CSV table of C-alpha atoms in Angstrom, one decimal:
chain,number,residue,atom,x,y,z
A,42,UNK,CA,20.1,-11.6,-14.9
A,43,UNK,CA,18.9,-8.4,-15.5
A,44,UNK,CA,15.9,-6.8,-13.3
A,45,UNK,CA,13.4,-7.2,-16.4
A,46,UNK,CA,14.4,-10.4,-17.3
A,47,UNK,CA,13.7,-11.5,-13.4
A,48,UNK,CA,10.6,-9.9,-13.7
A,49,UNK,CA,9.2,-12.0,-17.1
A,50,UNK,CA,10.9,-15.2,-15.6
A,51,UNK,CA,9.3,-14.8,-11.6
A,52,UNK,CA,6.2,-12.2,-12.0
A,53,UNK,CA,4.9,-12.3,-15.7
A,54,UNK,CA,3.9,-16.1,-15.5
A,55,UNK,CA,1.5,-14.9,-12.1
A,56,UNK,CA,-0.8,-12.8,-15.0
A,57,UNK,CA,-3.3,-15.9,-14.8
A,58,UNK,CA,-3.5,-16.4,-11.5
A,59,UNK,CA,-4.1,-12.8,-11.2
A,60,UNK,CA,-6.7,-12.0,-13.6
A,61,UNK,CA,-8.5,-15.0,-11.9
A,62,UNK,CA,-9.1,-12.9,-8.9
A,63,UNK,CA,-9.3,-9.7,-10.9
A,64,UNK,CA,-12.5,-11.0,-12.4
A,65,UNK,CA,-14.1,-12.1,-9.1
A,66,UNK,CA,-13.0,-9.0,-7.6
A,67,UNK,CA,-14.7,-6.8,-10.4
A,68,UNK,CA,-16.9,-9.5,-11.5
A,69,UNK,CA,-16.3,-8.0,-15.0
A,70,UNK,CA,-13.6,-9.0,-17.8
A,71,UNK,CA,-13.0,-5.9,-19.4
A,72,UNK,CA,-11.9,-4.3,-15.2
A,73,UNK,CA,-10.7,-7.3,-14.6
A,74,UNK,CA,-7.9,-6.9,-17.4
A,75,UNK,CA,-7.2,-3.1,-16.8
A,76,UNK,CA,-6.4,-4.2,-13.1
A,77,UNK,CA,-4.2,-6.9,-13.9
A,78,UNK,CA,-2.4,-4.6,-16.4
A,79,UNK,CA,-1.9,-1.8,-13.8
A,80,UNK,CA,-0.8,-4.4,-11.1
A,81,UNK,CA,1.8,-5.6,-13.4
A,82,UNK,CA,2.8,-2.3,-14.5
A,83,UNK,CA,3.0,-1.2,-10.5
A,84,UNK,CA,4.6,-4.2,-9.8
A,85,UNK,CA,7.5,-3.8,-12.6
A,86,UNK,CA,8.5,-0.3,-11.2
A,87,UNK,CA,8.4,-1.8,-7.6
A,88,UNK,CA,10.3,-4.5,-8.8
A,89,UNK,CA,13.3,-3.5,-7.7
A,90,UNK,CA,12.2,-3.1,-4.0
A,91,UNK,CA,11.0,-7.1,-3.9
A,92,UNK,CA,12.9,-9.3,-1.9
A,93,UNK,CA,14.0,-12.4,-3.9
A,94,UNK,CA,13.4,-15.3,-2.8
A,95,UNK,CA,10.3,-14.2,-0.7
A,96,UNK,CA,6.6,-14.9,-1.8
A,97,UNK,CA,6.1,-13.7,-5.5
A,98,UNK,CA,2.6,-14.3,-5.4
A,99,UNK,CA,1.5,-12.8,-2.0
A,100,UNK,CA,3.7,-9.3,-3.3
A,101,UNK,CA,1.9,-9.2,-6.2
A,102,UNK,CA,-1.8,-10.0,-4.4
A,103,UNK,CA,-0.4,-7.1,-2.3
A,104,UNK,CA,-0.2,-5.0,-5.3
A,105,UNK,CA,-3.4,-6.1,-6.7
A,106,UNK,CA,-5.2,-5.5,-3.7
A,107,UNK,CA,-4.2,-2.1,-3.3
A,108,UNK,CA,-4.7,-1.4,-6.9
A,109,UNK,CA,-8.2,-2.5,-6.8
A,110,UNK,CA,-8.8,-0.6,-3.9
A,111,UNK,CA,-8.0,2.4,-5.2
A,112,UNK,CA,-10.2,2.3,-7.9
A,113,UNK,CA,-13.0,1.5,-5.8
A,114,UNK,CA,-12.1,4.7,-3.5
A,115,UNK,CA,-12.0,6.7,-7.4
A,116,UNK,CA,-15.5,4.9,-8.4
A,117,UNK,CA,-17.2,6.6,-4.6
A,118,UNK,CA,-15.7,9.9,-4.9
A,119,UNK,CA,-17.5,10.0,-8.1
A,120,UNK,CA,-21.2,10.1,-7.7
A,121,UNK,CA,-23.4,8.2,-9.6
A,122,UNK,CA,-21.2,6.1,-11.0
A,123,UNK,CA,-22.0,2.8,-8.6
A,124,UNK,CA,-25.9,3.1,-10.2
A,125,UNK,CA,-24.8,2.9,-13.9
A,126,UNK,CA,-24.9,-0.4,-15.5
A,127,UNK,CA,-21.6,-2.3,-15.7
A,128,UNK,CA,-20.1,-2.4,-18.7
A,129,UNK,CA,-18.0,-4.6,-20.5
A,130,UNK,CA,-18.4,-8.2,-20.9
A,131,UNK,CA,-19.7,-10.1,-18.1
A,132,UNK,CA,-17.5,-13.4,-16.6
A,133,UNK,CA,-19.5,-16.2,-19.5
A,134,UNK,CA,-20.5,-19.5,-17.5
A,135,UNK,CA,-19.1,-22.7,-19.2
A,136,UNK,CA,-21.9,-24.9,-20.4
A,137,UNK,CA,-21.1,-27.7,-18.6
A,138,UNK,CA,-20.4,-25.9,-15.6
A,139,UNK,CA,-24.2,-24.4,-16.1
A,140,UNK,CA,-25.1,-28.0,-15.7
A,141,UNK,CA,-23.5,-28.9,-12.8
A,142,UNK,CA,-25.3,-26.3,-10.8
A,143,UNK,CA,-21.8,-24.0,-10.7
A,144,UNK,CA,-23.3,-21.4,-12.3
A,145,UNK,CA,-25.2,-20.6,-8.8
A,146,UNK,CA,-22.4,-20.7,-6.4
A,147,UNK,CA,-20.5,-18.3,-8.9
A,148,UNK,CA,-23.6,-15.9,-9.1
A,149,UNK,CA,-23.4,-16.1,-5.0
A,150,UNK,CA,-19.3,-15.2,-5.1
A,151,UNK,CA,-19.7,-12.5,-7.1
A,152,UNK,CA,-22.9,-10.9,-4.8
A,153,UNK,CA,-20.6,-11.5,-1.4
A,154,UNK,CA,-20.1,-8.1,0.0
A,155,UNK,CA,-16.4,-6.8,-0.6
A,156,UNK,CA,-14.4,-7.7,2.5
A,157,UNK,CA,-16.0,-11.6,2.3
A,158,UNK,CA,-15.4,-12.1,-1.6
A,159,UNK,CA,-11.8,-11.2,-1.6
A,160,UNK,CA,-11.2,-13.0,1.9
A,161,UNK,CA,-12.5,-16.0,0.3
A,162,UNK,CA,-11.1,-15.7,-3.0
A,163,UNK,CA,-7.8,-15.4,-1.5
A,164,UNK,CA,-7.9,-18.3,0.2
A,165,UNK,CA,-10.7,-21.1,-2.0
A,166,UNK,CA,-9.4,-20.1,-5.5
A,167,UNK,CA,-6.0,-19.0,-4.7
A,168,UNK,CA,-5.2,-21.1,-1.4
A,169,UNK,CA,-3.1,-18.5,-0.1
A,170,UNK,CA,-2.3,-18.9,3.7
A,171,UNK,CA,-4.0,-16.8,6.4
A,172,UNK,CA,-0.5,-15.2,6.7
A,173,UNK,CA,-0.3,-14.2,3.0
A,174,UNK,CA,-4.2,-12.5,3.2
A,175,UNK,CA,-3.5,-11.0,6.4
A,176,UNK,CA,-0.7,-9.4,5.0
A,177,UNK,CA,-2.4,-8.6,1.5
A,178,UNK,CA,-5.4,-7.3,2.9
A,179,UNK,CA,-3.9,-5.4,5.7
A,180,UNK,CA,-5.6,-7.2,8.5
A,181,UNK,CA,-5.3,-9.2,12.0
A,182,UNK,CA,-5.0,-13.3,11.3
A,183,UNK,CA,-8.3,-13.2,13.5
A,184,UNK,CA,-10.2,-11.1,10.8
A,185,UNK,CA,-9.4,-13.1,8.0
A,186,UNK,CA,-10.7,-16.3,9.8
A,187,UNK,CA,-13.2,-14.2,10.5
A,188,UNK,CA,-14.3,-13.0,6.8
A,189,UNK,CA,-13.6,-16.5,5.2
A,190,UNK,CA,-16.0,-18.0,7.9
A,191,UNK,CA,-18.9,-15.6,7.3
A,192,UNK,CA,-18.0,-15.5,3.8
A,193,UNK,CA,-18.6,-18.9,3.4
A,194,UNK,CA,-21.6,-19.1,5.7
A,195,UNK,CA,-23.3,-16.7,3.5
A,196,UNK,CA,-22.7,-18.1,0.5
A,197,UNK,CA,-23.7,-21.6,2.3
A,198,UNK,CA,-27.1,-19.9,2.8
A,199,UNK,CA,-27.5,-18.9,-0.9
A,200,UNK,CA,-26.9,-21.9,-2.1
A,201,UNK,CA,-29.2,-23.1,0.2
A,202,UNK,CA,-31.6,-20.4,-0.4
A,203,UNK,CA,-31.4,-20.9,-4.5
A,204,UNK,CA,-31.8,-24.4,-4.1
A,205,UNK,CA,-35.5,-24.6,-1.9
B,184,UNK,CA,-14.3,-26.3,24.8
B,185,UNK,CA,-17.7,-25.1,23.5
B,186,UNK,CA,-18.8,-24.4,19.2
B,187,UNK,CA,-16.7,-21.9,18.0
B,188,UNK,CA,-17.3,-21.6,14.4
B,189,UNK,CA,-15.1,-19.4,13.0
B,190,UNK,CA,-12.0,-21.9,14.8
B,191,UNK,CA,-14.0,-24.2,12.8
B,192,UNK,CA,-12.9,-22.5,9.7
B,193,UNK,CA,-9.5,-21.7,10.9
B,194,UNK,CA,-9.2,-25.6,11.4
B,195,UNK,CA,-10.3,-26.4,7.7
B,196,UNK,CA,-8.1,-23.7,6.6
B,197,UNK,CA,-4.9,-25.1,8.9
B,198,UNK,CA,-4.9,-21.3,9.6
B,199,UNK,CA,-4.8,-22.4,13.5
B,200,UNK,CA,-1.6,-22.0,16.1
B,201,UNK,CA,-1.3,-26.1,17.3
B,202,UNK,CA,-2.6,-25.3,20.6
B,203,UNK,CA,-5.7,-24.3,19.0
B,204,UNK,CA,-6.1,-27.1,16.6
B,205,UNK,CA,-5.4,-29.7,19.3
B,206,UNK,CA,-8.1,-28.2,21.2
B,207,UNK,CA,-10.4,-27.9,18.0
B,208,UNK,CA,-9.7,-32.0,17.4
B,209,UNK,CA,-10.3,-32.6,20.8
B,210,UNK,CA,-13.8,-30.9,20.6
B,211,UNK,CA,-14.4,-32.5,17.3
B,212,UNK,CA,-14.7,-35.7,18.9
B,213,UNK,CA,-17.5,-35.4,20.5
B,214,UNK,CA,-19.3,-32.4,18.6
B,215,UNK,CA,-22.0,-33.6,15.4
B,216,UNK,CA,-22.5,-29.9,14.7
B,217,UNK,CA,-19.2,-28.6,14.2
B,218,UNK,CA,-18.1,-32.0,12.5
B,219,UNK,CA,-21.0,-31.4,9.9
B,220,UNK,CA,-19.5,-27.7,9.4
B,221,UNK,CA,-16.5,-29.0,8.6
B,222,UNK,CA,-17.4,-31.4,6.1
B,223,UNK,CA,-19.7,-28.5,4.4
B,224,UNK,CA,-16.4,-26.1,4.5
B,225,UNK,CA,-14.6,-28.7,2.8
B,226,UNK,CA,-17.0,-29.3,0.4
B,227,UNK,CA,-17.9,-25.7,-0.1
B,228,UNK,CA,-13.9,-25.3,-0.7
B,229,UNK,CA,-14.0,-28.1,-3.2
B,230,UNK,CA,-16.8,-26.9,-5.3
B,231,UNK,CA,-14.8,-22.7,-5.4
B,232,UNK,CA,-11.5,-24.3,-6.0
B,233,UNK,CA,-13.5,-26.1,-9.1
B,234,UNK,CA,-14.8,-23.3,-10.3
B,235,UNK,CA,-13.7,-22.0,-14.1
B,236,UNK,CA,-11.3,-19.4,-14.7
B,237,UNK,CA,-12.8,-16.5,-17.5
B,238,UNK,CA,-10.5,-16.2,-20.2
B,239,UNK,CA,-9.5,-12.6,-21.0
B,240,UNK,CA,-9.8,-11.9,-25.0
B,241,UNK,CA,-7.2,-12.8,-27.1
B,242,UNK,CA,-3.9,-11.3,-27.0
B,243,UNK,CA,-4.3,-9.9,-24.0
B,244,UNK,CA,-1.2,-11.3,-22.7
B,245,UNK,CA,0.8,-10.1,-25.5
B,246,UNK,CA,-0.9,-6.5,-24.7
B,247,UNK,CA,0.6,-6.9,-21.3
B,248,UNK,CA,3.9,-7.4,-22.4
B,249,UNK,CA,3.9,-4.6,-24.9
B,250,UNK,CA,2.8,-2.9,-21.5
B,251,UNK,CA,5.2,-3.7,-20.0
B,252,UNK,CA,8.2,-3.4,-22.6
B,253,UNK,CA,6.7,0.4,-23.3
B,254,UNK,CA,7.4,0.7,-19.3
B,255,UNK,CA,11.0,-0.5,-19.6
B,256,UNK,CA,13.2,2.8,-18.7
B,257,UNK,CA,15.1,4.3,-22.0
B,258,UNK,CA,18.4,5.8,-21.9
B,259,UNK,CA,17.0,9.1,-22.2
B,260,UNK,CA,14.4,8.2,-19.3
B,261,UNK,CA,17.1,7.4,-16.8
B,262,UNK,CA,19.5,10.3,-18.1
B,263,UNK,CA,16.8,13.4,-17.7
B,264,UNK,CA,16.3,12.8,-13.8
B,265,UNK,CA,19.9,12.3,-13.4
B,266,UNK,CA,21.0,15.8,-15.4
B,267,UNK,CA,17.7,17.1,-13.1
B,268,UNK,CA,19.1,16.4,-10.1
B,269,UNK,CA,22.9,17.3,-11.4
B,270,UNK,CA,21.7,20.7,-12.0
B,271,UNK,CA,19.8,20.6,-8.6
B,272,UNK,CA,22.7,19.7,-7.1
B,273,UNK,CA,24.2,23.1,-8.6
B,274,UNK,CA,21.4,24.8,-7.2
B,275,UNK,CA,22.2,23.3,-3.5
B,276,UNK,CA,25.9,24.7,-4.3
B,277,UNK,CA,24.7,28.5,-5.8
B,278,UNK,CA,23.3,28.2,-2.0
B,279,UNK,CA,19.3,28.9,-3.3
B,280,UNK,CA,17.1,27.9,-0.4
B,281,UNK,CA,14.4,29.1,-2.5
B,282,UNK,CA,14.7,26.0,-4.1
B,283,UNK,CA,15.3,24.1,-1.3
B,284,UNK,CA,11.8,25.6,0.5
B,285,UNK,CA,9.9,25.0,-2.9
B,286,UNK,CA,11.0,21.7,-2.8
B,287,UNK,CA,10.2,20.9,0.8
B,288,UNK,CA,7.0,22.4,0.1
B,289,UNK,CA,5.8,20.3,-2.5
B,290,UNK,CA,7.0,17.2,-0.5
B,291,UNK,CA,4.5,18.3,2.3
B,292,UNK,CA,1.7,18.7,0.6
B,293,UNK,CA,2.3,15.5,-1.6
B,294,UNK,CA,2.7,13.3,1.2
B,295,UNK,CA,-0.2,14.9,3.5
B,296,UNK,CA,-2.5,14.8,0.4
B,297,UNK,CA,-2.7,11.1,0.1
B,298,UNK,CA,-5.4,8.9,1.7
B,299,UNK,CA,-2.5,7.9,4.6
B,300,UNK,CA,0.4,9.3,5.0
B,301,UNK,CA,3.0,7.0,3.4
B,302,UNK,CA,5.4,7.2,6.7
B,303,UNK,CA,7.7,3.8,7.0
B,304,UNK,CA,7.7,4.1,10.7
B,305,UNK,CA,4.6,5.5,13.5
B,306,UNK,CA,4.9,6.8,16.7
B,307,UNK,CA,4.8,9.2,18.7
B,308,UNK,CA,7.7,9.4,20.9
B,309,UNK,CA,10.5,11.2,19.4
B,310,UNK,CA,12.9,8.5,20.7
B,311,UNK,CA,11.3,5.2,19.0
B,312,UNK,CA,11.9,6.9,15.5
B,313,UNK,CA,15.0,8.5,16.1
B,314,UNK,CA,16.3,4.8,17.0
B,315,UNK,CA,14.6,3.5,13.6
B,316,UNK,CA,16.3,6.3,11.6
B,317,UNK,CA,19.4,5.4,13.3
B,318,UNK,CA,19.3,1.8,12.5
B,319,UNK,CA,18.5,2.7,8.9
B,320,UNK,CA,21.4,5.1,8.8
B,321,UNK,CA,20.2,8.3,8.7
B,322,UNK,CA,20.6,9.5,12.1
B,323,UNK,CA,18.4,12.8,13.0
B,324,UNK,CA,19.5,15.4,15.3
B,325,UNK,CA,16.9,15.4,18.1
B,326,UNK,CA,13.4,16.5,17.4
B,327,UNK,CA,10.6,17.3,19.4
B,328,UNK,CA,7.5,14.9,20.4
B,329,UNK,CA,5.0,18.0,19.7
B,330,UNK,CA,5.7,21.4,18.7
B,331,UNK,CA,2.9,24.3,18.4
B,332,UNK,CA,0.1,22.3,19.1
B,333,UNK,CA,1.0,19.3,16.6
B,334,UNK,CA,2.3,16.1,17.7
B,335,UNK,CA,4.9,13.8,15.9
B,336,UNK,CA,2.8,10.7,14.5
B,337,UNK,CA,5.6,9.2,12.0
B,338,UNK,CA,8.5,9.4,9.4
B,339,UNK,CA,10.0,8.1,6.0
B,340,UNK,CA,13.0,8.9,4.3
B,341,UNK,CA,12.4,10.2,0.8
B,342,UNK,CA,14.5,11.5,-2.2
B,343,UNK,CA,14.5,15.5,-2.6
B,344,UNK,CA,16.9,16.9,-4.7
B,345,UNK,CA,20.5,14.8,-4.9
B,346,UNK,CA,19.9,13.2,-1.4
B,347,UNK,CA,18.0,11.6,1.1
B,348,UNK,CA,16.1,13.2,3.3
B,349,UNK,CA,14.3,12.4,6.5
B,350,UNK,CA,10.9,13.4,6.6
B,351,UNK,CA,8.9,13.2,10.2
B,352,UNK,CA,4.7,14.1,10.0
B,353,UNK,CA,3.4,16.2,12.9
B,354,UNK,CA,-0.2,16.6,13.3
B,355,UNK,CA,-2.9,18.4,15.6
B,356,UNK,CA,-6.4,19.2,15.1
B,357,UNK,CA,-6.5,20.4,10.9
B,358,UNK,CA,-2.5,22.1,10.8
B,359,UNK,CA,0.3,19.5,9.5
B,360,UNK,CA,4.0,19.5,10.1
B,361,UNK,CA,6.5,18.3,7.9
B,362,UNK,CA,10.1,17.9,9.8
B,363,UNK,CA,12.8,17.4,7.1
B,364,UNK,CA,16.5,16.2,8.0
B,365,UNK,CA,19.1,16.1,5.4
B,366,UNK,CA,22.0,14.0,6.6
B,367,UNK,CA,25.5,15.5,6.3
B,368,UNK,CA,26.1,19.2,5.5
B,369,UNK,CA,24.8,21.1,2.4
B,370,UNK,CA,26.2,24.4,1.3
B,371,UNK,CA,23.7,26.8,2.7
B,372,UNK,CA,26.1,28.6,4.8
B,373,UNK,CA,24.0,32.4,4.2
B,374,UNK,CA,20.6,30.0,4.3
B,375,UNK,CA,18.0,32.4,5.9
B,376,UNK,CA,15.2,32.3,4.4
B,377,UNK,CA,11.7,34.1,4.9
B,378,UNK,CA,9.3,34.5,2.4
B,379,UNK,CA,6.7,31.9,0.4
B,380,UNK,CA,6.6,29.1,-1.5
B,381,UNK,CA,3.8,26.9,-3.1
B,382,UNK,CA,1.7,29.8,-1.3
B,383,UNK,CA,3.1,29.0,2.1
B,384,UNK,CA,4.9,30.8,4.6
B,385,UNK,CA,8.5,29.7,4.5
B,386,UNK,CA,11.6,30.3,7.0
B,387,UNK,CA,15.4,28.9,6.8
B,388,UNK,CA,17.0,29.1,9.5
B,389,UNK,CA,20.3,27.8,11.2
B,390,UNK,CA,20.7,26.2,14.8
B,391,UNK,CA,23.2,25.2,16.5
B,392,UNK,CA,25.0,24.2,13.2
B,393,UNK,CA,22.3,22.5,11.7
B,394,UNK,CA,20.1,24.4,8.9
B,395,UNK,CA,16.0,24.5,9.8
B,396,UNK,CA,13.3,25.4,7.8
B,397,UNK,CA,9.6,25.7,8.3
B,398,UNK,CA,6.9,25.9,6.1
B,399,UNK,CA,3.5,27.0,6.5
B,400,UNK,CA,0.2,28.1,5.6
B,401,UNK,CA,0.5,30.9,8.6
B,402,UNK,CA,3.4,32.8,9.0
B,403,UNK,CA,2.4,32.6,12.4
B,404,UNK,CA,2.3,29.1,12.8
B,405,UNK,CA,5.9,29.2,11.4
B,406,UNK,CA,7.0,31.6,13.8
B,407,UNK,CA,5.9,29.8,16.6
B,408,UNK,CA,7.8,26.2,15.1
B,409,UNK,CA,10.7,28.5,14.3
B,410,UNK,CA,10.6,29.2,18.1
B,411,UNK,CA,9.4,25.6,19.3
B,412,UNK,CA,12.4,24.1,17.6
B,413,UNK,CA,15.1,26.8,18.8
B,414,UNK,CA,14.6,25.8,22.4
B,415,UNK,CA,14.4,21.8,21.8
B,416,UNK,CA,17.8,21.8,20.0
B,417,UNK,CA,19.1,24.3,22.5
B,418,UNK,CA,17.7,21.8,25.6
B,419,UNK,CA,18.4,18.9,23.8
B,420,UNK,CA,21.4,19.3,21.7
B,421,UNK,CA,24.7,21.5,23.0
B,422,UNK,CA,26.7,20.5,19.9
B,423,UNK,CA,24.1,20.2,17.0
B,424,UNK,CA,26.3,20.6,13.8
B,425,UNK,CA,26.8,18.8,10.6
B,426,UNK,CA,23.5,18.0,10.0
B,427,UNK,CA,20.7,20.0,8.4
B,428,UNK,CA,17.3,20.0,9.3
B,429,UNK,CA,14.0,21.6,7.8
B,430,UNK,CA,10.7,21.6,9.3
B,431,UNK,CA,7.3,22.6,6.7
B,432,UNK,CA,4.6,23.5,9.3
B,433,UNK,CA,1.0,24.0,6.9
């Protein structure tokens, strides 16, 4: 098998899970899709440095990760651009998820400063180990326990704080 | 043991060594506080997992494919670099180390002019990543720690021209040193070199059998590495021939 058919077969069908955190990362469809895209892309013409047989997904959170950060490194070395008003659609809340009081804890993700979110996106919408994230992220174990933990405590206290 | 929250976490998560959960269950038992966090992490962990995934518009997958199949390499895609580095490889032969110090030039300032430096291995001591270059076959005549006020801090190996080259960083203060080492010999037998390129100061030089150059942004600077490396390889290395080295100072 050819090194593009490998590709389509192992990394392709990860697009979903991808975009998933792509959107809670840039809490915006329209990023969220160019990010995925240029992961992909990166992740083709890397392709031929991935180890196979080793974790698919956790190589391409890598990827994504680094991606993403780049573009937030672009977005401060261009001034202004954090006050402008997001554009693009924004992530639409399900009805029935509106109803069942999701709508709140999703509006607290998305406000979780940077290092939390993706900490905890990682690991409660992706369940990727504390291995995986450490590596993804570029951190000691110790600091991802640490994120998910105050990442969750804060979003806890919004929930919390929404609620009374 | 006494409330440690974030071990809390790590025991929900099953992110703990077994030493560490053992002693988390073993506080469990007896602790209402951190038994409630855990039952809110879990539920907390439910209620994300549940949460709906956005759909991106329609066809956006096919777009990615398209993406994709537009970044599959052509015929002529993978033919241009190799005639490049064919006629490169010409170059190395005509013996131009003008093109070898252009090249080694824009290395330098493409590596330095990213956010890190994109080395594979850090240290400091010359002798840690002369052993990791060894290992990864491309054994390096011996270099110096520091040189001119800049300090070794890393290396990579990285594709100039038809070959692969070593690359070591050097830093100190605002100045950067690139050293490059190009395994096995290359046909620069006249290969002295002073002049610029890419608006630095460049010398080629040969020692001891091997090939050197510097580049700089100071053709003082360049002196003074010229000199810096002369007596290394002359303490360091009786017999240094067969293998080329270039150092790009800026």
């Amino acid at each position: 098998m050819d090194l593009t058919a490998r590709f389509e077969k192992e990394a392709l069908p990860q697009w979903r899970s991808l975009f998933r955190t792509a959107c809670r990362l840039t809490r915006n469809v329209d990023d969220a899709e160019d990010l995925v895209q240029e992961t992909m892309l990166r992740a083709y013409r890397a392709f031929n440095r991935y180890e196979p047989g080793t974790n698919i997904r956790a190589w391409l959170y890598t990827i994504l990760h680094r991606v993403h950060q780049d573009g937030l490194r672009k977005k401060r070395r261009t001034p202004g651009l954090d006050e402008l008003p997001e554009e693009g659609i924004p992530v639409p809340p399900p009805q029935a998820f509106v109803a069942a009081g999701g709508e709140d804890l999703s509006r607290a993700l998305d406000k979780l400063a940077e290092p939390f979110r993706s900490a905890v996106v990682m690991r409660d919408l992706e369940e990727l180990s504390y291995q995986d994230i450490a590596r993804i992220l570029e951190v000691p174990i110790g600091t991802v326990m640490s994120r998910i933990h105050r990442g969750r405590a804060q979003l806890r206290e919004s929930l919390v704080g929404g609620a009374s | 043991m006494t409330c440690n929250p974030e071990l809390i976490t790590g025991y929900v998560d099953d992110g703990l060594e077994p030493a560490q959960r053992t002693e988390v269950e073993a506080h469990l038992v007896t602790c209402a506080i951190c038994l409630e966090q855990v039952a809110a992490e879990r539920a907390l962990h439910a209620r994300l997992m549940a949460l709906p995934s956005p759909e991106p518009r329609r066809g956006f997958e096919n777009e990615l494919r398209r993406t994709l199949h537009r970044a599959r390499p052509s015929p002529l895609r993978v033919l241009l670099p190799i005639a490049a580095v064919l006629a490169l490889a010409v170059l190395w032969g005509l013996r131009m180390p003008r093109v070898l110090a252009w090249e080694l030039a824009r290395d330098h300032r493409s590596c330095f002019s990213h956010d890190s430096l994109p080395a594979e291995v850090w240290s400091d001591h010359g002798e840690v990543v002369g052993a990791w270059l060894e290992a990864h076959g491309v054994p390096a005549p011996p270099f110096p720690d520091s040189a001119s006020g800049l300090s070794l801090v890393g290396a990579r190996r990285c594709p100039i021209l038809d070959r692969t080259v070593v690359h070591l960083y050097y830093t100190g203060g605002d100045r950067t040193v690139s050293l490059f080492v190009v395994p096995g010999a290359v046909q620069l037998s006249d290969a002295h070199f002073r002049g610029t390129a890419r608006r630095q100061a460049v010398r080629i030089f040969r020692v001891a059998g091997a090939t050197v150059g510097v580049v700089g942004e100071h053709a003082e600077d360049v002196a003074e590495f010229e000199r810096s490396y002369r007596s290394t390889q002359a303490r360091l290395t009786p017999q240094a021939g067969g293998l080329t080295a270039v150092a790009a100072l800026w």
